[in-house]
Every structure is written in structure tokens, then in C-alpha cells.
Amino acid sequence: MNDIINFGSINVDHVYSVNSLVQEGETITAIERNLYYGGKGLNQSIAAARAGGRVHHAGLIGGNGEGLAEYLASAGVDTSLINRTAVEQGHAIIQVDRKGKNSIIVYPGSNHQIGREYINHVLSRFPSGGFLILQNEISNVSYIISKAQELGFHVVFNASPIDSSLPEIPIGKLTWLMINQTEGQALSGKYTPDGIMAFLHEKHPHTGIVLTLGEDGVLCLQGDTLLSFGVYKTEVVDTTAAGDTFTGYFVSSLANGDSLETAVRLASAASAMAISSPGASASIPYMRDVLSMLASNNVPYVEKRLSAGPF
Ligand code: RIB
């Protein structure tokens, strides 16, 4: 099994349950508020660990975030590389409506203090060949991607959230790009799933692409092979961290040497389970539960060769 290093954000999530998401110019009253540990990085580390991966989290704990490292460690994640900063811990303000849909504001805080010296130190601790996960919530993302690729890591980048730095990301250096439809649109200027895949594949033929489409399933493209999966149907309570759960399970499965089909199947089932309970990291299932769901529930998939025709 390969090591998984996650250079990832760590946040405290302030989650407000609301009847419907606040609109421009509107003031609304929340039904309740809960605090959870989150951040796309932390969630993805926990998902990868719950999937059975050997996960090392690198990132910064801010002034008021000590419990976060303990939380990661209690999930089986190696936290020995995490550093401290006096800057305030990153946090997120999350609204979740009655249908489980959300909207999120992230305040980067400590997550934007990650500097090159620390990055070089972390990367020097691992042999080449492992997997490195990143999201777009920390500083120096492009530097980490370039350096890690040079050192022989398989770099997996989840292009979330979208911001002005996205066009600068060296996508061609990634082993895997993980996106949803909105992120795909931002990166390609195309609106349909096929259009997004075709555009990104033509520009970056050596980068695998996973495009998650919510209720419409998942597309996964690597080289000449395109896999298209349906979804596992579950009750929607809170969609927060569904994408993080997908990424964590997907990478853990690949690091374990599984086939692409198995990796997507496990990731899809785990993220479907995550949306049926509240919170971010709190909703991420364990592998034993994912396997028992898969034993009684399987979605078909279609495999296609790109060389056989256009998208
Ligand atoms: O993907 C969900 C996560 O996005 C939340 O945990 C929040 O912290 C933001 O990073």
C-alpha cells in the first residue's frame, strides 16, 4: 500500500440549518447552529483513513485550533507533520437547507500561511511513488503540485473552491483532477459534462479526470478509457463533504492498488452514504459500512474507448 500525503486545509465549520439558502439582500433566521471539524483537507484525510489508507496530513493549526489535530489523530491519520501558527484557524460558514443543499464561505486564516520551506520539508520526508492530495484551500498550491510531480508523487488535485488562482494551476502535472460540474465549467468554459471532459482531455491528455455530477453519477477518464457510473440512491440530509468523501475513498483505493472501476465504485457509494447524515467529517462512513452497502446495492457502469469515437 502506498502512502497518502494530504497537504490540506483544516477548518472549524459553523453550520447553520435554514429553511432555504439566504438570497441577495435578504436576512434570514437560522433554525439551529452546530460546530463541526471540517475543511476539505481534513475531510479528505479522514475519508482516506476510514477507507483504510495510510494517511499523513500536512497543514497548519491556527491559534485556536488545537482540538483539530487531536481529532485527525483519533481518526487514524498521522499528524506528526502538522505545524502551528499564531494566525487564526481557518473556518467556514455553511448554510444547509431543508433539502440538504448547502452554500459555503471559507475564511482561509491559518490555511493561507503554508510556505515553501515547510512544503519542501514535508515532501522530503517521503519516497517517490506515493499519492499527494491537494484542494484549493491552502497557499502555494501550484508550487506544491510542481515540486511533488518533480519528486515522483502521483498528485491528485480537487479544484475546490473556485477562485482567481485556478487558471494558474498546472493541470498537466496532475495524475488526477477531481472536479464537479461547476468547477469543470470554470476550468473549461464548457457547460455539458461531455464538453468539459473533451476540452480538458484535449488540453491535458496525461491527466486523469474525475467529474462528479451529483444525481447524474460520475465520469472518469484516464488515457483512452472513459467510465460512466450511475449513483447510489440514499436519503439527502446534508450534501456537505460528499465530494471530499469521494476524493478520500478514491485515492485510498488507488493507493491500495485497486482497479479504477473499484476505486470509483467505493468512492461513489461512500459519498452517497455521507449525504445521508449531517456535518462534514462527521458524516464520512467507514469502509465496513460501505462494503455492506455495496453487497446489496450495485450500480451499472459503462466503459468506452475514446479511440472508438468522439465523446
Ligand atoms: O467540502 C466541505 C468543506 O468545505 C467544509 O468542511 C468546509 O470547511 C469547506 O472547506
mmCIF file of N, CA and C in Angstrom, residues 122-189:
data_model
loop_
_atom_site.group_PDB
_atom_site.id
_atom_site.type_symbol
_atom_site.label_atom_id
_atom_site.label_comp_id
_atom_site.label_asym_id
_atom_site.label_seq_id
_atom_site.Cartn_x
_atom_site.Cartn_y
_atom_site.Cartn_z
ATOM 1 N N VAL A 122 8.207 18.811 4.196
ATOM 2 C CA VAL A 122 7.228 17.704 4.199
ATOM 3 C C VAL A 122 7.531 16.736 3.055
ATOM 4 N N LEU A 123 7.725 17.279 1.857
ATOM 5 C CA LEU A 123 7.916 16.396 0.701
ATOM 6 C C LEU A 123 9.203 15.579 0.805
ATOM 7 N N SER A 124 10.206 16.155 1.484
ATOM 8 C CA SER A 124 11.489 15.436 1.590
ATOM 9 C C SER A 124 11.384 14.216 2.512
ATOM 10 N N ARG A 125 10.301 14.108 3.249
ATOM 11 C CA ARG A 125 10.164 13.011 4.209
ATOM 12 C C ARG A 125 9.656 11.707 3.587
ATOM 13 N N PHE A 126 9.245 11.759 2.300
ATOM 14 C CA PHE A 126 8.615 10.580 1.692
ATOM 15 C C PHE A 126 9.334 10.153 0.424
ATOM 16 N N PRO A 127 9.363 8.839 0.182
ATOM 17 C CA PRO A 127 9.947 8.380 -1.081
ATOM 18 C C PRO A 127 8.993 8.678 -2.231
ATOM 19 N N SER A 128 9.486 8.628 -3.465
ATOM 20 C CA SER A 128 8.599 8.874 -4.605
ATOM 21 C C SER A 128 7.617 7.701 -4.740
ATOM 22 N N GLY A 129 6.564 7.934 -5.513
ATOM 23 C CA GLY A 129 5.618 6.842 -5.785
ATOM 24 C C GLY A 129 4.345 6.909 -4.968
ATOM 25 N N GLY A 130 4.333 7.734 -3.911
ATOM 26 C CA GLY A 130 3.117 7.847 -3.101
ATOM 27 C C GLY A 130 2.101 8.797 -3.740
ATOM 28 N N PHE A 131 0.953 8.913 -3.096
ATOM 29 C CA PHE A 131 -0.097 9.821 -3.583
ATOM 30 C C PHE A 131 -0.090 11.093 -2.759
ATOM 31 N N LEU A 132 -0.251 12.232 -3.427
ATOM 32 C CA LEU A 132 -0.327 13.512 -2.729
ATOM 33 C C LEU A 132 -1.657 14.174 -3.081
ATOM 34 N N ILE A 133 -2.470 14.450 -2.056
ATOM 35 C CA ILE A 133 -3.783 15.075 -2.293
ATOM 36 C C ILE A 133 -3.708 16.558 -1.946
ATOM 37 N N LEU A 134 -4.406 17.349 -2.746
ATOM 38 C CA LEU A 134 -4.477 18.805 -2.523
ATOM 39 C C LEU A 134 -5.861 19.312 -2.866
ATOM 40 N N GLN A 135 -6.288 20.353 -2.215
ATOM 41 C CA GLN A 135 -7.507 21.070 -2.585
ATOM 42 C C GLN A 135 -7.107 22.532 -2.770
ATOM 43 N N ASN A 136 -8.046 23.353 -3.213
ATOM 44 C CA ASN A 136 -7.681 24.752 -3.494
ATOM 45 C C ASN A 136 -7.961 25.668 -2.302
ATOM 46 N N GLU A 137 -7.666 25.180 -1.090
ATOM 47 C CA GLU A 137 -7.974 25.978 0.106
ATOM 48 C C GLU A 137 -6.737 26.394 0.870
ATOM 49 N N ILE A 138 -5.539 26.111 0.316
ATOM 50 C CA ILE A 138 -4.319 26.490 1.028
ATOM 51 C C ILE A 138 -3.447 27.365 0.113
ATOM 52 N N SER A 139 -2.401 27.958 0.696
ATOM 53 C CA SER A 139 -1.489 28.774 -0.119
ATOM 54 C C SER A 139 -0.477 27.882 -0.846
ATOM 55 N N ASN A 140 0.118 28.408 -1.912
ATOM 56 C CA ASN A 140 1.206 27.749 -2.654
ATOM 57 C C ASN A 140 0.818 26.430 -3.325
ATOM 58 N N VAL A 141 -0.439 26.327 -3.774
ATOM 59 C CA VAL A 141 -0.910 25.085 -4.395
ATOM 60 C C VAL A 141 -0.086 24.732 -5.640
ATOM 61 N N SER A 142 0.127 25.723 -6.522
ATOM 62 C CA SER A 142 0.858 25.425 -7.761
ATOM 63 C C SER A 142 2.293 24.971 -7.460
ATOM 64 N N TYR A 143 2.904 25.596 -6.463
ATOM 65 C CA TYR A 143 4.264 25.205 -6.088
ATOM 66 C C TYR A 143 4.285 23.750 -5.614
ATOM 67 N N ILE A 144 3.323 23.380 -4.771
ATOM 68 C CA ILE A 144 3.284 22.002 -4.250
ATOM 69 C C ILE A 144 3.111 21.015 -5.405
ATOM 70 N N ILE A 145 2.206 21.339 -6.330
ATOM 71 C CA ILE A 145 1.959 20.425 -7.459
ATOM 72 C C ILE A 145 3.247 20.219 -8.264
ATOM 73 N N SER A 146 3.913 21.317 -8.609
ATOM 74 C CA SER A 146 5.120 21.209 -9.442
ATOM 75 C C SER A 146 6.219 20.428 -8.729
ATOM 76 N N LYS A 147 6.436 20.768 -7.482
ATOM 77 C CA LYS A 147 7.504 20.130 -6.698
ATOM 78 C C LYS A 147 7.210 18.624 -6.520
ATOM 79 N N ALA A 148 5.971 18.320 -6.168
ATOM 80 C CA ALA A 148 5.611 16.919 -5.902
ATOM 81 C C ALA A 148 5.697 16.086 -7.181
ATOM 82 N N GLN A 149 5.300 16.670 -8.286
ATOM 83 C CA GLN A 149 5.362 15.918 -9.550
ATOM 84 C C GLN A 149 6.822 15.647 -9.921
ATOM 85 N N GLU A 150 7.663 16.672 -9.702
ATOM 86 C CA GLU A 150 9.105 16.537 -9.966
ATOM 87 C C GLU A 150 9.703 15.404 -9.131
ATOM 88 N N LEU A 151 9.205 15.257 -7.904
ATOM 89 C CA LEU A 151 9.751 14.246 -6.989
ATOM 90 C C LEU A 151 9.134 12.865 -7.203
ATOM 91 N N GLY A 152 8.192 12.770 -8.139
ATOM 92 C CA GLY A 152 7.651 11.448 -8.483
ATOM 93 C C GLY A 152 6.416 11.013 -7.718
ATOM 94 N N PHE A 153 5.683 11.979 -7.117
ATOM 95 C CA PHE A 153 4.411 11.631 -6.463
ATOM 96 C C PHE A 153 3.289 11.590 -7.510
ATOM 97 N N HIS A 154 2.243 10.824 -7.226
ATOM 98 C CA HIS A 154 1.008 10.907 -8.019
ATOM 99 C C HIS A 154 0.192 12.035 -7.391
ATOM 100 N N VAL A 155 0.042 13.135 -8.102
ATOM 101 C CA VAL A 155 -0.616 14.295 -7.499
ATOM 102 C C VAL A 155 -2.103 14.327 -7.880
ATOM 103 N N VAL A 156 -2.944 14.413 -6.855
ATOM 104 C CA VAL A 156 -4.400 14.442 -7.047
ATOM 105 C C VAL A 156 -4.897 15.797 -6.546
ATOM 106 N N PHE A 157 -5.508 16.563 -7.429
ATOM 107 C CA PHE A 157 -5.955 17.915 -7.051
ATOM 108 C C PHE A 157 -7.467 18.033 -7.178
ATOM 109 N N ASN A 158 -8.091 18.436 -6.096
ATOM 110 C CA ASN A 158 -9.525 18.706 -6.096
ATOM 111 C C ASN A 158 -9.691 20.227 -6.266
ATOM 112 N N ALA A 159 -10.207 20.637 -7.435
ATOM 113 C CA ALA A 159 -10.237 22.070 -7.791
ATOM 114 C C ALA A 159 -11.368 22.815 -7.072
ATOM 115 N N SER A 160 -11.370 22.740 -5.774
ATOM 116 C CA SER A 160 -12.431 23.366 -4.995
ATOM 117 C C SER A 160 -11.811 24.089 -3.800
ATOM 118 N N PRO A 161 -12.217 25.314 -3.457
ATOM 119 C CA PRO A 161 -13.207 26.103 -4.173
ATOM 120 C C PRO A 161 -12.612 26.810 -5.396
ATOM 121 N N ILE A 162 -13.525 27.309 -6.234
ATOM 122 C CA ILE A 162 -13.100 28.058 -7.418
ATOM 123 C C ILE A 162 -12.672 29.450 -6.965
ATOM 124 N N ASP A 163 -11.496 29.895 -7.378
ATOM 125 C CA ASP A 163 -11.131 31.298 -7.154
ATOM 126 C C ASP A 163 -10.200 31.750 -8.274
ATOM 127 N N SER A 164 -9.680 32.961 -8.142
ATOM 128 C CA SER A 164 -8.914 33.525 -9.253
ATOM 129 C C SER A 164 -7.592 32.787 -9.499
ATOM 130 N N SER A 165 -7.170 31.923 -8.570
ATOM 131 C CA SER A 165 -5.896 31.213 -8.758
ATOM 132 C C SER A 165 -6.056 29.999 -9.678
ATOM 133 N N LEU A 166 -7.296 29.553 -9.905
ATOM 134 C CA LEU A 166 -7.491 28.300 -10.658
ATOM 135 C C LEU A 166 -6.826 28.273 -12.040
ATOM 136 N N PRO A 167 -6.940 29.351 -12.841
ATOM 137 C CA PRO A 167 -6.325 29.296 -14.176
ATOM 138 C C PRO A 167 -4.805 29.086 -14.144
ATOM 139 N N GLU A 168 -4.167 29.399 -13.009
ATOM 140 C CA GLU A 168 -2.692 29.244 -12.904
ATOM 141 C C GLU A 168 -2.271 27.818 -12.548
ATOM 142 N N ILE A 169 -3.210 26.980 -12.162
ATOM 143 C CA ILE A 169 -2.844 25.634 -11.681
ATOM 144 C C ILE A 169 -2.276 24.801 -12.835
ATOM 145 N N PRO A 170 -1.092 24.169 -12.637
ATOM 146 C CA PRO A 170 -0.503 23.367 -13.721
ATOM 147 C C PRO A 170 -1.193 21.999 -13.838
ATOM 148 N N ILE A 171 -2.347 21.984 -14.481
ATOM 149 C CA ILE A 171 -3.180 20.771 -14.544
ATOM 150 C C ILE A 171 -2.453 19.614 -15.222
ATOM 151 N N GLY A 172 -1.620 19.963 -16.205
ATOM 152 C CA GLY A 172 -0.888 18.908 -16.925
ATOM 153 C C GLY A 172 0.073 18.118 -16.038
ATOM 154 N N LYS A 173 0.402 18.637 -14.847
ATOM 155 C CA LYS A 173 1.324 17.920 -13.952
ATOM 156 C C LYS A 173 0.585 16.991 -12.993
ATOM 157 N N LEU A 174 -0.743 17.002 -13.078
ATOM 158 C CA LEU A 174 -1.523 16.169 -12.151
ATOM 159 C C LEU A 174 -1.680 14.756 -12.684
ATOM 160 N N THR A 175 -1.756 13.806 -11.754
ATOM 161 C CA THR A 175 -2.151 12.450 -12.150
ATOM 162 C C THR A 175 -3.669 12.402 -12.253
ATOM 163 N N TRP A 176 -4.341 13.072 -11.290
ATOM 164 C CA TRP A 176 -5.803 13.112 -11.288
ATOM 165 C C TRP A 176 -6.306 14.516 -10.961
ATOM 166 N N LEU A 177 -7.286 14.961 -11.732
ATOM 167 C CA LEU A 177 -8.012 16.206 -11.440
ATOM 168 C C LEU A 177 -9.428 15.811 -11.014
ATOM 169 N N MET A 178 -9.835 16.251 -9.826
ATOM 170 C CA MET A 178 -11.161 15.893 -9.290
ATOM 171 C C MET A 178 -12.030 17.156 -9.337
ATOM 172 N N ILE A 179 -13.143 17.096 -10.089
ATOM 173 C CA ILE A 179 -13.981 18.291 -10.233
ATOM 174 C C ILE A 179 -15.464 17.928 -10.194
ATOM 175 N N ASN A 180 -16.285 18.920 -9.842
ATOM 176 C CA ASN A 180 -17.722 18.777 -10.072
ATOM 177 C C ASN A 180 -18.054 19.620 -11.305
ATOM 178 N N GLN A 181 -19.348 19.678 -11.649
ATOM 179 C CA GLN A 181 -19.687 20.327 -12.918
ATOM 180 C C GLN A 181 -19.351 21.818 -12.908
ATOM 181 N N THR A 182 -19.592 22.483 -11.769
ATOM 182 C CA THR A 182 -19.309 23.926 -11.701
ATOM 183 C C THR A 182 -17.811 24.184 -11.867
ATOM 184 N N GLU A 183 -17.010 23.364 -11.193
ATOM 185 C CA GLU A 183 -15.553 23.528 -11.310
ATOM 186 C C GLU A 183 -15.102 23.209 -12.738
ATOM 187 N N GLY A 184 -15.703 22.194 -13.326
ATOM 188 C CA GLY A 184 -15.382 21.834 -14.716
ATOM 189 C C GLY A 184 -15.701 22.981 -15.662
ATOM 190 N N GLN A 185 -16.833 23.634 -15.423
ATOM 191 C CA GLN A 185 -17.203 24.780 -16.268
ATOM 192 C C GLN A 185 -16.186 25.897 -16.115
ATOM 193 N N ALA A 186 -15.773 26.161 -14.866
ATOM 194 C CA ALA A 186 -14.814 27.246 -14.628
ATOM 195 C C ALA A 186 -13.476 26.951 -15.321
ATOM 196 N N LEU A 187 -13.095 25.697 -15.373
ATOM 197 C CA LEU A 187 -11.797 25.351 -15.959
ATOM 198 C C LEU A 187 -11.828 25.241 -17.483
ATOM 199 N N SER A 188 -13.020 24.964 -18.033
ATOM 200 C CA SER A 188 -13.072 24.691 -19.477
ATOM 201 C C SER A 188 -13.883 25.714 -20.271
ATOM 202 N N GLY A 189 -14.788 26.416 -19.573
ATOM 203 C CA GLY A 189 -15.693 27.315 -20.293
ATOM 204 C C GLY A 189 -16.791 26.538 -21.017
#
